[in-house]
């Protein structure tokens, strides 16, 4: 089984997830700047979720690029990841509707955490399928971002008990960390 | 006519079906854990439908992989399957809105049954196009899951008359059966 | 410029059009069979629009298969077709909300007519790009279905002034006509 | 890293953006022609946004066609462009709901402006990746449309202070400018 259709299906799901979130944006109650400004927190949570889906698409793209043939376990590990990513429009909407309340911000962090774990499981399934010492294991070996993110999501969730804004700020900081270009995989590919 | 565009279109429809179901999830009425817990049955029916669409995508992927060229009959058999799968967001929404009532659970079972029949018709159309003794017929010959599922859906519908929860539990059990890896096609491919 | 990305984009739009129509289906007001039956006309108009998008995808698939390189004119003729097809969810919804009233049924017929004209323009653009005597012109030359459909849509619109149900029945009859396999293109391809 | 998956993902997002806008179209309040006519401004803003997404898809298609391998910077520049394009359904909906009021028309113009800037950044990223004197720089060098459009969007925003209809008319005029076939890239490709 080749990986092209897996990539195409994942691209489709991620493209839809990233795009339908716009349907959740509230149109301002009045055609005025203050009314638009009032929707700013909603807009920022949209930006955050957009960036996260973009990061996952980007990383998924790189990881699959190094993978070889795939099997049933990889297919389901991939669907498991897509499941948690497909919940972003829902958890984002709850934050917006409830106005940055504690429980929705915790649930958003949980969503990020479960997506990160699902990504890790997919990575293990791909490495196992490729065999030890393959291109994937070598390139992904010292993946400190992947290992550190779950700890930071938990820290963000803990900070939410102090103030939900601190939680969101932590999630945003993790996203910023991922936006810094990661030269590892690309360098590896350049040398391959 | 080659099968790539058929696969791409089916991937697109299935990716959308699996993703727009999230638009049906109700945001909890209050930003509290009990309010979230109250949405748990809705969430579980979302999970069940997500898993079913995932199973269909997975099986469709395998089946088309073994298929050769396709004709008009296959195109329409495929659209017929996509039609029933496209109704999942609707039947899932009805279960959620009506709170596990008898008729919506029966209709959900009917939807599963009609999708299974449409899948079977597609399989026959593909085997007929490929000719007897082809790779598809050999790999799919002893398809006890495909043959047993309709009977189990009907059993689930019958149990719904006792209690809708028994119906849903039966549908979930059939999904679990499909999640157990089916080595037949993969073993066949490995030997091919 | 090659045609792969045009096909991929068209597949994407058609897959979304055919799938988001399910979001317009009303959940029955009560979890009972009569309430479901009450939504039957809505369901049938969903089926009709699904079949029409399927027919367009199918025909588009065949026509592009015979096309060679594409130019800017073809790109815009294709977007023009996608525009009218993208309105199906809107015109279908109006029929459902207004309950088979005269004006919405006329507008639905107008939508079918404009899509058929857009398809014809796309065909001309492709034939012009390929040059006279190409595979497309030969295969599409005696396209009596394509030429007859607009006349039948207009007849259906006229009958709507008698009774909207006659209009819908005419549109459904045209769809049935297209479902009868058209061996021309396939035979041509088989001999090519 | 090759560009196929970037194109596929962008196609997916643009196909969804262009299609879900139809969900924002209001069904006329009554099944009559005057009620339909009352929705005409909404329909025209739908047409304008549809045409703009089509123009971006078209131009994106051409630009990527000339690009070679892509890197992380290009991936993010592309996501940045998709972000602004994904807001079209939102800004279009605001114009419709608020009935051509000043602020929504200004925000729509801002959306057009930011998308144009994002497109320009993507072009620079692609040229930088390809190196000076590459096919992209040569073909895109005298891109007077790309350079002039932002100025025209700002002019349209300024005219909105006089009358929002003048603003919309200016945005529509820029779209018309882009619809006039641009032979440069195609001529270049024909000679390549």
XYZ file of C-alpha atoms in Angstrom:
768
model
C 0.000 0.000 0.000
C 1.448 3.339 -0.940
C 1.083 6.520 1.033
C -0.324 8.874 -1.603
C -3.967 8.277 -0.812
C -3.301 8.564 2.936
C -1.709 11.956 2.306
C -4.540 13.044 0.020
C -7.197 12.072 2.563
C -5.319 13.778 5.419
C -4.861 16.901 3.289
C -8.574 16.897 2.616
C -9.544 16.582 6.270
C -7.027 19.228 7.410
C -8.067 21.610 4.618
C -11.692 21.289 5.743
C -10.882 21.619 9.461
C -8.817 24.769 8.846
C -11.524 26.291 6.626
C -14.827 25.497 8.343
C -13.623 27.227 11.504
C -14.470 30.474 9.691
C -18.135 29.444 9.839
C -17.871 29.775 13.631
C -16.724 33.408 13.518
C -19.519 35.671 14.738
C -20.426 38.560 12.486
C -20.225 41.752 14.638
C -23.608 42.798 16.007
C -23.329 46.240 14.414
C -21.428 47.533 11.368
C -19.004 49.541 13.541
C -15.339 49.323 14.564
C -16.122 48.839 18.283
C -18.407 45.910 17.406
C -15.597 44.406 15.325
C -13.109 44.992 18.144
C -15.475 43.184 20.459
C -14.935 40.060 18.340
C -11.141 40.337 18.628
C -10.727 37.511 21.198
C -12.818 35.259 18.948
C -10.641 36.237 16.025
C -7.432 35.537 17.949
C -8.622 32.067 18.950
C -9.409 31.492 15.262
C -5.851 32.539 14.385
C -4.426 30.222 17.060
C -6.399 27.216 15.816
C -5.530 28.050 12.206
C -1.830 28.154 13.109
C -2.061 24.845 14.993
C -3.744 23.056 12.087
C -1.084 24.589 9.827
C 1.680 23.284 12.100
C 0.164 19.796 12.095
C -0.211 19.819 8.324
C 3.390 20.988 7.960
C 4.787 18.352 10.349
C 2.574 15.627 8.893
C 3.857 16.549 5.453
C 7.486 16.216 6.587
C 6.951 12.982 8.492
C 5.079 11.229 5.710
C 7.716 12.405 3.254
C 10.250 10.241 5.108
C 7.890 7.284 5.495
C 7.854 4.359 3.122
C 4.991 1.939 2.632
C 2.196 2.059 5.153
C 0.069 -0.640 6.785
C -3.276 -0.888 8.556
C -1.823 0.244 11.884
C -0.515 3.447 10.309
C -3.880 4.096 8.642
C -5.686 3.921 11.970
C -3.015 5.877 13.853
C -3.480 8.549 11.192
C -7.279 8.544 11.538
C -6.849 8.778 15.311
C -4.759 11.930 14.832
C -7.310 13.353 12.381
C -10.047 12.681 14.935
C -8.490 14.962 17.559
C -7.626 17.594 14.952
C -11.242 17.503 13.696
C -12.372 18.604 17.166
C -10.533 21.954 16.940
C -13.545 23.746 15.378
C -15.653 22.481 18.303
C -13.252 23.394 21.141
C -12.476 26.747 19.491
C -16.180 27.506 19.216
C -16.721 26.733 22.901
C -13.975 29.174 23.935
C -15.611 31.827 21.757
C -19.155 31.239 22.968
C -18.165 31.047 26.640
C -15.783 34.021 26.498
C -12.431 32.576 27.670
C -13.913 30.728 30.664
C -11.827 28.232 32.613
C -13.368 24.903 31.562
C -13.373 25.562 27.794
C -9.728 26.712 27.946
C -8.846 23.507 29.832
C -10.711 21.417 27.244
C -8.877 23.235 24.432
C -5.569 22.365 26.147
C -6.733 18.758 26.487
C -7.504 18.739 22.780
C -3.979 19.992 22.018
C -2.521 17.376 24.375
C -4.478 14.484 22.860
C -3.563 15.587 19.321
C 0.113 15.690 20.339
C -0.137 12.176 21.809
C -1.899 10.931 18.657
C 0.880 12.449 16.550
C 3.463 10.656 18.683
C 1.607 7.338 18.269
C 1.537 7.866 14.488
C 5.280 8.536 14.529
C 5.925 5.295 16.448
C 3.704 3.344 14.022
C 5.582 4.765 11.039
C 9.007 4.060 12.568
C 7.958 0.510 13.471
C 6.717 -0.087 9.911
C 9.951 1.267 8.426
C 12.167 -0.686 10.792
C 14.856 0.518 13.177
C 17.577 2.750 11.849
C 15.422 4.046 9.009
C 15.337 7.611 7.694
C 12.399 8.512 9.934
C 13.964 7.380 13.175
C 17.219 9.135 12.371
C 15.525 12.418 11.418
C 12.983 12.364 14.217
C 15.276 10.966 16.917
C 16.056 14.066 18.895
C 12.596 15.563 18.544
C 12.724 17.828 21.600
C 9.792 19.925 20.386
C 7.545 16.887 20.042
C 8.625 15.668 23.472
C 8.387 19.036 25.191
C 5.031 20.202 23.818
C 2.820 17.860 25.904
C 4.550 19.074 29.088
C 3.917 22.678 28.041
C 0.250 21.979 27.265
C -0.128 20.523 30.778
C 1.623 23.586 32.210
C -0.803 25.787 30.248
C -3.746 23.830 31.644
C -2.381 24.261 35.178
C -1.972 28.016 34.610
C -5.600 28.161 33.466
C -6.591 27.568 37.106
C -4.821 30.867 37.883
C -6.228 32.694 34.855
C -7.553 31.328 31.525
C -5.605 34.031 29.679
C -2.347 32.538 30.986
C -3.438 29.167 29.632
C -4.169 30.539 26.160
C -0.881 32.485 26.243
C 1.008 29.260 26.981
C -0.697 27.440 24.110
C 0.181 30.369 21.843
C 3.805 30.249 23.012
C 4.032 26.556 22.070
C 2.666 27.393 18.616
C 5.301 30.141 18.262
C 7.970 27.576 19.170
C 6.858 25.375 16.292
C 6.846 28.264 13.846
C 10.587 28.753 14.337
C 11.973 26.793 11.405
C 13.130 23.331 12.312
C 16.131 22.671 10.130
C 16.641 19.066 11.175
C 14.413 17.259 8.722
C 15.220 19.605 5.866
C 18.983 19.315 6.470
C 18.615 15.562 6.582
C 16.702 15.622 3.320
C 19.269 17.903 1.707
C 22.017 15.411 2.584
C 19.976 12.387 1.520
C -10.633 5.298 -17.716
C -8.288 5.082 -14.787
C -9.279 4.996 -11.156
C -7.241 7.899 -9.771
C -9.915 10.531 -10.148
C -12.546 8.193 -8.696
C -10.338 7.730 -5.648
C -9.656 11.458 -5.374
C -13.357 12.334 -5.553
C -14.291 9.626 -3.017
C -11.511 10.816 -0.703
C -12.865 14.339 -0.980
C -16.441 13.346 -0.164
C -15.396 11.087 2.739
C -13.036 13.760 4.125
C -15.901 16.260 4.103
C -18.446 13.824 5.576
C -16.076 12.903 8.415
C -15.257 16.556 9.123
C -18.560 18.418 8.836
C -20.090 16.172 11.486
C -18.202 18.346 13.992
C -20.480 21.235 12.991
C -23.361 19.224 14.508
C -21.727 18.933 17.954
C -23.585 21.134 20.425
C -21.481 23.525 22.464
C -22.295 22.869 26.148
C -24.892 25.306 27.493
C -22.570 26.444 30.295
C -18.768 26.507 30.611
C -18.772 23.725 33.217
C -17.779 20.058 33.401
C -21.345 18.844 34.103
C -22.548 20.712 30.999
C -19.792 19.037 28.968
C -20.678 15.629 30.466
C -24.254 16.236 29.421
C -23.037 16.250 25.795
C -21.258 12.899 26.224
C -23.898 10.796 24.347
C -23.698 13.290 21.460
C -19.921 13.008 21.511
C -20.034 9.196 21.510
C -22.362 9.133 18.504
C -19.893 11.496 16.792
C -17.079 9.043 17.583
C -19.132 6.110 16.242
C -19.900 7.890 12.962
C -16.279 9.044 12.630
C -15.092 5.440 13.087
C -17.606 4.154 10.537
C -16.552 6.675 7.901
C -12.930 5.781 8.708
C -13.707 2.066 8.224
C -15.368 2.760 4.885
C -12.472 4.903 3.729
C -10.023 2.203 4.783
C -11.930 -0.618 3.056
C -12.592 1.507 -0.026
C -8.865 2.230 -0.198
C -8.015 -1.480 -0.095
C -10.680 -2.514 -2.582
C -9.820 0.146 -5.166
C -6.146 -0.728 -4.755
C -6.900 -4.179 -6.168
C -9.195 -2.855 -8.899
C -8.048 -2.209 -12.435
C -9.729 0.070 -14.916
C -13.212 1.257 -14.079
C -16.330 1.806 -16.181
C -19.564 3.779 -15.939
C -21.248 1.121 -13.811
C -18.467 1.323 -11.227
C -18.673 5.139 -11.196
C -22.370 5.042 -10.354
C -22.032 2.187 -7.869
C -19.400 4.331 -6.162
C -21.644 7.426 -6.143
C -24.443 5.272 -4.740
C -22.168 4.270 -1.847
C -21.113 7.897 -1.304
C -24.779 8.883 -1.194
C -25.535 6.681 1.819
C -22.288 7.668 3.523
C -23.142 11.353 2.970
C -26.287 10.847 5.071
C -24.299 9.967 8.222
C -24.105 13.619 9.379
C -27.905 13.777 9.055
C -28.767 10.521 10.834
C -26.158 11.220 13.537
C -27.655 14.686 14.096
C -31.133 13.226 14.496
C -29.945 10.791 17.191
C -28.320 13.701 19.004
C -31.273 16.060 18.741
C -33.824 13.410 19.733
C -31.714 11.941 22.532
C -31.325 8.253 21.583
C -35.024 7.762 20.742
C -36.178 4.591 19.013
C -36.974 5.831 15.496
C -33.716 7.785 14.952
C -31.671 4.788 16.163
C -33.573 2.544 13.723
C -32.949 5.024 10.903
C -29.248 5.146 11.783
C -29.175 1.335 11.556
C -30.975 1.516 8.228
C -28.351 3.972 7.027
C -25.581 1.538 8.059
C -27.428 -1.307 6.330
C -27.935 0.593 3.077
C -24.288 1.716 3.044
C -23.202 -1.913 3.534
C -25.429 -3.028 0.649
C -24.083 -0.211 -1.548
C -20.530 -1.291 -0.703
C -21.404 -4.855 -1.699
C -22.876 -3.658 -5.015
C -19.688 -1.683 -5.689
C -17.619 -4.781 -4.969
C -19.675 -6.822 -7.425
C -19.342 -4.103 -10.075
C -15.574 -4.017 -9.627
C -15.234 -7.818 -9.744
C -17.422 -7.978 -12.851
C -15.306 -5.297 -14.531
C -12.076 -7.123 -13.661
C -13.363 -10.507 -14.732
C -13.630 -13.767 -12.811
C -10.550 -15.056 -11.045
C -9.018 -11.574 -10.736
C -7.077 -10.243 -7.765
C -10.195 -8.651 -6.264
C -12.326 -11.767 -6.315
C -9.531 -13.852 -4.822
C -8.797 -11.364 -2.033
C -12.406 -10.548 -1.271
C -13.800 -14.064 -1.705
C -14.208 -15.142 1.883
C -15.344 -11.729 3.103
C -17.201 -12.946 6.223
C -17.191 -9.452 7.774
C -18.845 -7.920 4.735
C -21.397 -10.729 4.634
C -22.073 -10.763 8.384
C -22.382 -7.021 8.993
C -25.824 -6.546 7.363
C -27.220 -9.350 9.536
C -25.774 -7.678 12.621
C -27.195 -4.267 11.650
C -30.636 -5.900 11.338
C -30.121 -7.551 14.734
C -29.212 -4.144 16.178
C -32.360 -2.640 14.677
C -34.444 -5.442 16.217
C -32.806 -4.865 19.621
C -33.702 -1.170 19.322
C -37.332 -2.176 19.860
C -36.227 -3.500 23.279
C -33.983 -0.514 24.048
C -32.294 1.993 21.688
C -29.086 1.685 23.733
C -28.861 -1.999 22.792
C -29.201 -0.988 19.144
C -26.377 1.554 19.352
C -24.247 -0.954 21.296
C -24.707 -3.508 18.500
C -23.700 -0.964 15.840
C -20.640 -0.106 17.942
C -19.766 -3.811 18.273
C -19.834 -4.197 14.470
C -17.490 -1.208 14.172
C -15.134 -2.816 16.725
C -15.169 -5.993 14.636
C -13.951 -4.025 11.616
C -11.217 -2.320 13.609
C -9.572 -5.691 14.297
C -6.975 -5.784 11.536
C -7.986 -7.836 8.568
C -4.806 -9.438 7.305
C -6.326 -11.009 4.212
C -5.923 -8.216 1.719
C -2.583 -7.117 3.088
C -1.204 -10.645 3.086
C -2.429 -11.055 -0.453
C -0.736 -7.814 -1.462
C 2.489 -8.818 0.266
C 2.578 -12.058 -1.757
C 1.623 -10.341 -5.005
C -0.288 23.971 -18.343
C -1.535 20.462 -17.601
C -5.027 19.521 -16.566
C -4.351 17.608 -13.340
C -4.748 20.547 -11.026
C -7.896 21.698 -12.829
C -9.372 18.239 -12.295
C -8.280 18.181 -8.637
C -9.817 21.592 -7.943
C -13.052 20.684 -9.754
C -13.225 17.387 -7.845
C -12.787 19.312 -4.614
C -15.550 21.801 -5.376
C -17.960 19.100 -6.591
C -17.195 16.878 -3.584
C -18.012 19.795 -1.271
C -21.156 20.817 -3.169
C -22.489 17.247 -3.125
C -21.711 16.843 0.582
C -22.708 20.141 2.212
C -26.233 19.773 0.860
C -26.759 17.325 3.731
C -26.376 20.269 6.119
C -29.591 21.656 4.627
C -31.659 18.551 5.443
C -34.066 19.324 8.273
C -34.036 16.958 11.211
C -37.643 15.765 11.717
C -39.457 17.753 14.406
C -40.257 14.604 16.392
C -38.548 11.206 16.601
C -41.418 9.462 14.785
C -41.991 7.879 11.374
C -44.698 10.390 10.355
C -42.304 13.248 11.160
C -39.649 11.558 8.992
C -42.185 11.006 6.214
C -43.025 14.683 6.394
C -39.435 15.407 5.298
C -39.712 13.074 2.301
C -40.077 15.865 -0.333
C -36.978 17.527 1.152
C -35.160 14.222 0.973
C -36.193 13.647 -2.641
C -34.952 17.096 -3.689
C -31.661 16.215 -1.925
C -31.493 12.989 -3.960
C -32.207 14.900 -7.192
C -29.464 17.453 -6.543
C -27.043 14.699 -5.485
C -27.725 12.828 -8.721
C -27.262 16.000 -10.796
C -23.906 16.813 -9.201
C -22.951 13.163 -9.740
C -23.900 13.407 -13.419
C -21.834 16.583 -13.836
C -18.848 15.028 -12.088
C -19.160 11.956 -14.287
C -19.466 13.927 -17.544
C -16.730 16.357 -16.495
C -14.492 13.373 -15.789
C -15.076 11.951 -19.266
C -14.689 15.253 -21.071
C -11.437 16.235 -19.332
C -10.125 12.729 -19.962
C -10.231 13.476 -23.677
C -8.830 16.986 -23.333
C -5.210 17.827 -23.795
C -3.427 20.877 -22.436
C -5.595 23.661 -21.091
C -5.345 27.440 -21.285
C -6.695 30.436 -19.401
C -9.979 30.401 -21.285
C -10.613 26.793 -20.259
C -9.778 27.621 -16.616
C -12.391 30.362 -16.516
C -14.980 28.364 -18.457
C -14.482 25.654 -15.831
C -14.854 28.110 -12.929
C -17.993 29.457 -14.603
C -19.447 25.927 -14.611
C -18.418 25.395 -10.978
C -20.144 28.662 -10.079
C -23.565 27.464 -11.248
C -23.036 24.034 -9.724
C -22.079 25.666 -6.402
C -25.551 27.258 -6.303
C -27.330 23.874 -6.127
C -27.235 23.792 -2.302
C -28.885 27.239 -2.309
C -31.613 26.533 -4.868
C -32.298 23.108 -3.310
C -32.642 24.724 0.119
C -35.132 27.255 -1.206
C -37.356 24.511 -2.666
C -37.253 22.743 0.697
C -37.962 25.822 2.806
C -40.752 27.063 0.555
C -42.323 23.634 0.058
C -42.312 23.130 -3.734
C -43.649 26.623 -4.509
C -43.652 27.891 -8.089
C -40.852 30.486 -8.021
C -38.237 28.301 -6.285
C -38.944 25.432 -8.714
C -38.516 27.867 -11.627
C -35.237 29.126 -10.134
C -34.021 25.546 -9.688
C -34.768 24.911 -13.368
C -32.943 28.123 -14.267
C -29.968 26.870 -12.263
C -30.005 23.578 -14.199
C -30.285 25.499 -17.477
C -27.389 27.851 -16.679
C -25.205 24.936 -15.559
C -25.969 23.128 -18.826
C -25.040 26.237 -20.824
C -21.830 26.639 -18.804
C -20.979 23.000 -19.526
C -21.531 23.610 -23.215
C -19.255 26.687 -23.147
C -16.568 24.622 -21.403
C -16.885 21.957 -24.090
C -16.452 24.571 -26.838
C -13.410 26.043 -25.069
C -11.819 22.593 -24.786
C -12.523 21.709 -28.424
C -11.142 25.063 -29.588
C -7.994 24.532 -27.520
C -7.513 21.024 -28.914
C -8.167 22.053 -32.482
C -10.735 20.789 -34.987
C -10.926 17.063 -35.591
C -9.481 16.221 -32.181
C -10.568 13.345 -29.962
C -12.991 15.553 -28.044
C -14.857 16.855 -31.064
C -15.174 13.402 -32.511
C -16.426 11.845 -29.272
C -18.711 14.713 -28.334
C -19.964 15.479 -31.814
C -23.373 13.915 -31.740
C -24.111 14.884 -28.156
C -27.919 14.738 -28.379
C -28.282 14.590 -24.590
C -26.269 17.759 -24.091
C -28.215 19.490 -26.844
C -31.633 18.248 -25.722
C -31.341 18.875 -21.989
C -31.661 22.694 -22.111
C -34.871 22.353 -24.113
C -36.221 19.891 -21.545
C -35.284 22.205 -18.649
C -37.223 25.011 -20.344
C -40.161 22.633 -20.860
C -39.996 21.750 -17.154
C -39.997 25.443 -16.245
C -43.057 25.988 -18.466
C -44.849 23.042 -16.833
C -44.119 24.590 -13.437
C -46.685 27.262 -14.286
C -49.234 24.440 -14.450
C -47.958 22.658 -11.347
C -44.512 22.798 -9.660
C -44.585 19.012 -9.242
C -44.659 18.635 -13.046
C -41.590 20.862 -13.226
C -39.660 18.787 -10.698
C -40.800 15.584 -12.439
C -39.404 16.887 -15.725
C -36.052 17.765 -14.137
C -35.978 14.258 -12.604
C -36.748 12.707 -15.992
C -33.776 14.537 -17.554
C -31.553 13.199 -14.755
C -32.845 9.667 -15.441
C -31.971 10.153 -19.110
C -28.368 10.908 -18.153
C -28.158 7.903 -15.866
C -28.750 5.579 -18.822
C -25.177 4.643 -19.704
C -23.798 6.586 -22.613
C -21.526 4.207 -24.450
C -20.198 6.731 -26.950
C -17.219 8.105 -25.066
C -16.346 4.773 -23.525
C -16.519 2.992 -26.854
C -14.351 5.679 -28.364
C -11.834 5.299 -25.555
C -11.849 1.509 -25.908
C -10.961 1.850 -29.597
C -8.364 4.559 -28.991
C 10.319 18.628 -0.627
C 8.209 18.707 -3.750
C 5.345 21.042 -4.398
C 2.547 18.575 -5.200
C 1.204 18.291 -1.686
C 1.364 22.069 -1.218
C -0.731 22.482 -4.349
C -3.169 19.763 -3.264
C -3.641 21.339 0.162
C -4.084 24.832 -1.312
C -6.576 23.485 -3.857
C -8.496 21.875 -1.027
C -8.649 25.056 1.059
C -9.604 27.236 -1.926
C -12.232 24.736 -3.091
C -13.792 24.819 0.375
C -13.601 28.614 0.710
C -15.239 29.107 -2.693
C -17.984 26.567 -1.924
C -18.974 27.203 1.700
C -19.787 30.819 0.871
C -23.034 29.453 -0.588
C -24.031 28.479 2.967
C -24.118 32.201 3.765
C -26.640 33.024 1.032
C -29.996 33.858 2.603
C -32.986 31.985 1.266
C -35.558 34.639 0.231
C -38.166 35.237 2.917
C -41.011 34.403 0.534
C -41.186 32.247 -2.605
C -41.621 35.270 -4.887
C -39.531 37.130 -7.447
C -39.447 40.399 -5.425
C -38.139 38.449 -2.419
C -35.435 36.936 -4.637
C -34.618 40.368 -6.074
C -34.239 41.640 -2.535
C -31.318 39.213 -2.121
C -29.613 40.516 -5.274
C -26.917 42.572 -3.452
C -26.101 39.496 -1.355
C -25.870 37.457 -4.535
C -23.597 39.998 -6.209
C -21.212 40.037 -3.249
C -21.191 36.212 -3.472
C -20.278 36.499 -7.162
C -17.511 39.006 -6.377
C -15.969 36.783 -3.698
C -16.306 33.721 -5.935
C -14.480 35.541 -8.732
C -11.723 36.704 -6.346
C -11.106 33.190 -5.016
C -11.091 31.990 -8.625
C -8.520 34.641 -9.557
C -6.302 33.620 -6.635
C -6.600 29.947 -7.519
C -5.753 30.748 -11.129
C -2.741 32.912 -10.263
C -1.566 30.485 -7.584
C -1.762 27.713 -10.148
C 0.419 29.652 -12.605
C 2.954 30.770 -10.010
C 3.438 27.323 -8.487
C 3.739 25.880 -11.986
C 6.921 27.909 -12.441
C 8.265 27.156 -8.959
C 10.700 24.389 -8.247
C 11.290 22.747 -4.885
C 9.800 24.448 -1.871
C 11.065 24.998 1.665
C 9.598 25.766 5.084
C 9.446 29.505 4.377
C 7.340 28.910 1.282
C 5.021 26.566 3.209
C 4.296 29.242 5.801
C 4.033 32.048 3.260
C 1.442 29.883 1.508
C -0.487 29.225 4.730
C -0.407 32.952 5.419
C -2.037 33.594 2.056
C -4.621 30.855 2.688
C -5.409 32.473 6.043
C -6.518 35.750 4.480
C -8.370 33.970 1.699
C -10.169 31.821 4.306
C -11.640 35.015 5.772
C -13.564 35.871 2.591
C -16.680 33.922 3.693
C -16.616 35.942 6.936
C -16.118 39.402 5.430
C -18.630 38.632 2.654
C -21.200 37.541 5.253
C -20.711 40.778 7.188
C -21.398 42.904 4.089
C -24.558 40.867 3.451
C -25.850 41.006 7.022
C -25.114 44.708 7.444
C -26.413 45.712 4.023
C -23.434 47.431 2.355
C -22.563 49.570 5.398
C -19.303 51.529 5.501
C -17.261 49.552 8.032
C -17.912 46.077 6.548
C -17.022 47.365 3.059
C -13.786 48.835 4.474
C -12.992 45.516 6.206
C -13.665 43.646 2.947
C -11.193 45.953 1.206
C -8.689 45.363 3.998
C -9.129 41.636 3.487
C -8.408 42.042 -0.245
C -5.380 44.196 0.566
C -3.939 41.738 3.086
C -4.477 38.806 0.713
C -2.652 40.740 -2.035
C 0.255 41.461 0.314
C 0.354 37.789 1.380
C 0.434 36.778 -2.279
C 3.344 39.147 -2.864
C 5.242 37.694 0.125
C 4.677 34.180 -1.244
C 6.027 35.298 -4.624
C 9.153 36.709 -2.989
C 9.655 33.502 -0.979
C 9.361 31.393 -4.123
C 11.749 33.609 -6.103
C 14.270 33.556 -3.257
C 14.062 29.763 -3.067
C 14.552 29.425 -6.828
C 17.403 31.911 -6.982
C 17.787 35.087 -8.993
C 17.254 34.914 -12.731
C 14.973 31.852 -12.475
C 11.860 31.223 -14.521
C 9.616 32.761 -11.857
C 11.445 36.039 -11.599
C 11.583 36.418 -15.339
C 7.882 35.668 -15.829
C 6.701 37.669 -12.858
C 9.099 40.581 -13.255
C 6.863 43.180 -14.762
C 3.808 42.220 -12.741
C 2.003 45.569 -13.006
C -1.330 44.016 -11.988
C 0.109 42.592 -8.785
C 1.789 45.921 -8.023
C -1.176 48.087 -8.915
C -3.934 46.118 -7.163
C -3.016 47.118 -3.576
C -3.119 50.804 -4.569
C -6.545 50.271 -6.139
C -7.837 48.478 -3.037
C -6.724 51.445 -0.918
C -8.425 53.798 -3.388
C -11.595 51.701 -3.071
C -11.392 51.924 0.715
C -11.008 55.709 0.484
C -14.037 55.935 -1.844
C -16.033 53.936 0.705
C -15.969 57.042 2.924
C -17.871 58.810 0.141
C -20.222 55.899 -0.551
C -19.793 52.154 0.154
C -21.150 51.344 -3.303
C -18.175 53.178 -4.851
C -15.865 51.009 -2.742
C -17.476 47.770 -3.878
C -17.459 49.036 -7.480
C -13.709 49.666 -7.262
C -13.061 46.175 -5.864
C -15.172 44.753 -8.702
C -13.198 46.788 -11.248
C -9.931 45.309 -9.952
C -11.419 41.814 -10.321
C -12.428 42.652 -13.909
C -8.843 43.749 -14.563
C -7.586 40.333 -13.490
C -10.123 38.517 -15.639
C -8.623 40.053 -18.770
C -6.285 37.287 -19.887
C -2.700 37.822 -18.905
C -0.652 36.364 -21.713
C 2.728 36.885 -20.092
C 3.092 33.672 -18.121
C 1.418 31.568 -20.785
C 3.575 33.014 -23.546
C 6.635 32.388 -21.412
C 5.545 28.791 -20.839
C 4.859 28.299 -24.535
C 8.414 29.407 -25.333
C 9.970 27.368 -22.518
